[in-house]
Amino acid sequence: MCIFCKILNKEIPSYKIYEDEDFYAMLDISQATPGHTLVLPKKHITNIFDLPEDLASKLFVVVKKVSDMLKEKLGFNDLNILNNSGEVAGQTVMHLHIHIIPRYSKDEINLSPVEHEYNKELLEKVYAKITN
Ligand code: AMP
Ligand code: ZN
């Protein structure tokens, strides 16, 4: 059983902050910033590609609810929402989860993708692949 399934099964403790029929939200054990939260489906789903569409739309409603709740309680104004799907993308726990990361100052963490130079050829090549 995966570690998040064990948490959902109450075999491992967690700091629960929200729960409904389909989802569970808890504090991330390693707080990137104070209030760093994970929202996960109760069903074991590996990542975004295995997520059924009905749960996908419900999930974002929960992410929105939990974001508002954290903002109200913790008093920040800014926030990052992040999902790592797959090992190359940095996923370490193979049970889908959305990171909600409150932001208090610009220099506390760096989540921005590395900026590359504008490359028309590259852009048009990938655009053709996607749209053909
Ligand atoms: P990711 O790298 O996107 O798969 O994120 C996995 C996250 O799960 C990391 O930020 C970990 O700190 C967090 N994590 C791992 N074990 C636990 C746990 N027992 N309770 C809460 N968060 C956890
Ligand atoms: Zn699981």
Short mmCIF file of C-alpha atoms and ligand atoms in Angstrom, two decimals:
data_model
loop_
_atom_site.label_atom_id
_atom_site.label_comp_id
_atom_site.label_asym_id
_atom_site.label_seq_id
_atom_site.Cartn_x
_atom_site.Cartn_y
_atom_site.Cartn_z
CA MET A 1 0.00 0.00 0.00
CA CYS A 2 1.38 3.48 -0.82
CA ILE A 3 2.19 5.93 1.96
CA PHE A 4 -0.80 8.19 1.20
CA CYS A 5 -3.16 5.19 1.15
CA LYS A 6 -1.75 4.28 4.58
CA ILE A 7 -2.51 7.81 5.78
CA LEU A 8 -6.05 7.55 4.39
CA ASN A 9 -6.32 4.18 6.10
CA LYS A 10 -5.22 5.86 9.38
CA GLU A 11 -2.17 3.61 9.68
CA ILE A 12 0.05 6.71 9.58
CA PRO A 13 -0.91 10.00 11.28
CA SER A 14 -1.36 13.23 9.36
CA TYR A 15 -2.41 16.83 9.89
CA LYS A 16 -5.82 16.73 8.22
CA ILE A 17 -7.25 20.09 7.20
CA TYR A 18 -10.13 19.05 4.91
CA GLU A 19 -12.02 15.92 3.99
CA ASP A 20 -15.05 15.02 1.88
CA GLU A 21 -16.36 11.94 0.12
CA ASP A 22 -13.68 11.93 -2.57
CA PHE A 23 -10.74 14.00 -1.29
CA TYR A 24 -8.45 14.55 1.66
CA ALA A 25 -6.20 17.53 2.39
CA MET A 26 -3.34 17.54 4.86
CA LEU A 27 -0.25 19.54 5.68
CA ASP A 28 2.82 18.44 3.75
CA ILE A 29 5.26 16.87 6.21
CA SER A 30 7.98 19.07 4.76
CA GLN A 31 6.61 22.61 4.79
CA ALA A 32 8.04 24.43 1.76
CA THR A 33 6.36 27.46 3.34
CA PRO A 34 4.03 27.63 6.37
CA GLY A 35 0.70 26.09 5.38
CA HIS A 36 2.05 23.96 2.51
CA THR A 37 -0.83 21.55 1.89
CA LEU A 38 -1.49 18.47 -0.24
CA VAL A 39 -4.91 17.66 -1.71
CA LEU A 40 -5.34 14.02 -2.74
CA PRO A 41 -8.08 11.75 -3.99
CA LYS A 42 -9.12 9.05 -1.52
CA LYS A 43 -8.93 6.53 -4.32
CA HIS A 44 -5.40 5.48 -5.26
CA ILE A 45 -4.75 7.25 -8.56
CA THR A 46 -1.16 7.52 -9.70
CA ASN A 47 -1.13 10.85 -11.49
CA ILE A 48 -3.03 13.25 -13.75
CA PHE A 49 -3.15 10.75 -16.61
CA ASP A 50 -5.11 8.22 -14.54
CA LEU A 51 -7.51 10.79 -13.12
CA PRO A 52 -11.07 10.38 -14.44
CA GLU A 53 -12.65 13.61 -15.72
CA ASP A 54 -15.46 13.69 -13.15
CA LEU A 55 -12.93 13.59 -10.31
CA ALA A 56 -10.69 16.07 -12.12
CA SER A 57 -13.36 18.76 -12.10
CA LYS A 58 -14.28 18.06 -8.48
CA LEU A 59 -10.61 18.18 -7.48
CA PHE A 60 -10.14 21.77 -8.59
CA VAL A 61 -13.17 22.87 -6.60
CA VAL A 62 -11.55 21.35 -3.49
CA VAL A 63 -8.21 23.00 -4.31
CA LYS A 64 -10.04 26.34 -4.54
CA LYS A 65 -11.89 25.75 -1.24
CA VAL A 66 -8.75 24.77 0.64
CA SER A 67 -6.82 27.72 -0.86
CA ASP A 68 -9.46 30.16 0.38
CA MET A 69 -9.53 28.54 3.82
CA LEU A 70 -5.74 28.73 4.15
CA LYS A 71 -5.69 32.35 2.96
CA GLU A 72 -8.28 33.32 5.53
CA LYS A 73 -6.58 31.51 8.41
CA LEU A 74 -2.96 32.33 7.58
CA GLY A 75 -3.35 35.79 6.09
CA PHE A 76 -1.16 35.48 2.98
CA ASN A 77 -2.15 37.00 -0.38
CA ASP A 78 -0.20 34.85 -2.83
CA LEU A 79 -0.08 31.15 -3.58
CA ASN A 80 1.34 28.52 -5.94
CA ILE A 81 -0.60 25.44 -7.06
CA LEU A 82 1.61 22.62 -8.29
CA ASN A 83 1.36 19.01 -9.41
CA ASN A 84 4.24 16.70 -10.24
CA SER A 85 3.03 13.90 -12.51
CA GLY A 86 5.70 11.27 -13.10
CA GLU A 87 9.23 10.74 -11.92
CA VAL A 88 10.89 13.05 -14.43
CA ALA A 89 8.53 15.80 -13.27
CA GLY A 90 9.65 15.26 -9.67
CA GLN A 91 6.85 13.03 -8.37
CA THR A 92 8.12 11.04 -5.39
CA VAL A 93 4.84 9.74 -3.93
CA MET A 94 2.99 7.88 -6.67
CA HIS A 95 -0.48 8.80 -5.38
CA LEU A 96 -1.80 11.92 -7.14
CA HIS A 97 -1.63 15.07 -5.07
CA ILE A 98 -1.86 18.80 -5.66
CA HIS A 99 0.52 21.02 -3.72
CA ILE A 100 -0.92 24.27 -2.37
CA ILE A 101 1.98 26.49 -1.39
CA PRO A 102 1.26 29.82 0.33
CA ARG A 103 3.75 32.55 -0.59
CA TYR A 104 4.91 35.18 1.85
CA SER A 105 7.96 36.55 0.02
CA LYS A 106 9.58 36.17 -3.39
CA ASP A 107 12.85 34.66 -2.26
CA GLU A 108 11.62 31.83 0.02
CA ILE A 109 11.41 29.19 -2.76
CA ASN A 110 11.85 29.10 -6.53
CA LEU A 111 9.14 27.30 -8.48
CA SER A 112 9.36 29.24 -11.72
CA PRO A 113 10.39 27.27 -14.81
CA VAL A 114 13.83 28.22 -16.07
CA GLU A 115 13.43 30.83 -18.78
CA HIS A 116 14.82 30.02 -22.22
CA GLU A 117 15.43 32.31 -25.16
CA TYR A 118 12.58 32.74 -27.62
CA ASN A 119 13.16 30.19 -30.41
CA LYS A 120 10.70 30.50 -33.29
CA GLU A 121 11.72 27.23 -34.96
CA LEU A 122 11.31 25.18 -31.79
CA LEU A 123 8.03 26.82 -30.97
CA GLU A 124 6.58 26.19 -34.43
CA LYS A 125 7.81 22.60 -34.55
CA VAL A 126 6.07 21.67 -31.30
CA TYR A 127 2.99 23.71 -32.25
CA ALA A 128 2.73 21.72 -35.49
CA LYS A 129 2.96 18.43 -33.57
CA ILE A 130 0.21 19.46 -31.18
CA THR A 131 -2.16 20.86 -33.76
CA ASN A 132 -1.66 18.32 -36.57
P1 AMP B 1 5.93 14.98 -4.84
O1 AMP B 1 7.41 15.20 -4.90
O2 AMP B 1 5.13 15.95 -5.65
O3 AMP B 1 5.55 13.53 -5.09
O4 AMP B 1 5.51 15.34 -3.35
C1 AMP B 1 5.45 14.41 -2.32
C2 AMP B 1 5.26 15.21 -1.07
O5 AMP B 1 4.75 14.37 -0.08
C3 AMP B 1 6.54 15.84 -0.55
O6 AMP B 1 6.41 17.26 -0.52
C4 AMP B 1 6.66 15.24 0.85
O7 AMP B 1 7.14 16.16 1.80
C5 AMP B 1 5.24 14.82 1.15
N1 AMP B 1 5.11 13.72 2.11
C6 AMP B 1 5.79 12.55 2.11
N2 AMP B 1 5.39 11.78 3.14
C7 AMP B 1 4.42 12.48 3.79
C8 AMP B 1 3.62 12.22 4.93
N3 AMP B 1 3.74 11.08 5.63
N4 AMP B 1 2.74 13.17 5.31
C9 AMP B 1 2.62 14.31 4.62
N5 AMP B 1 3.35 14.62 3.54
C10 AMP B 1 4.25 13.71 3.12
ZN ZN B 2 -2.16 5.41 -2.67
#
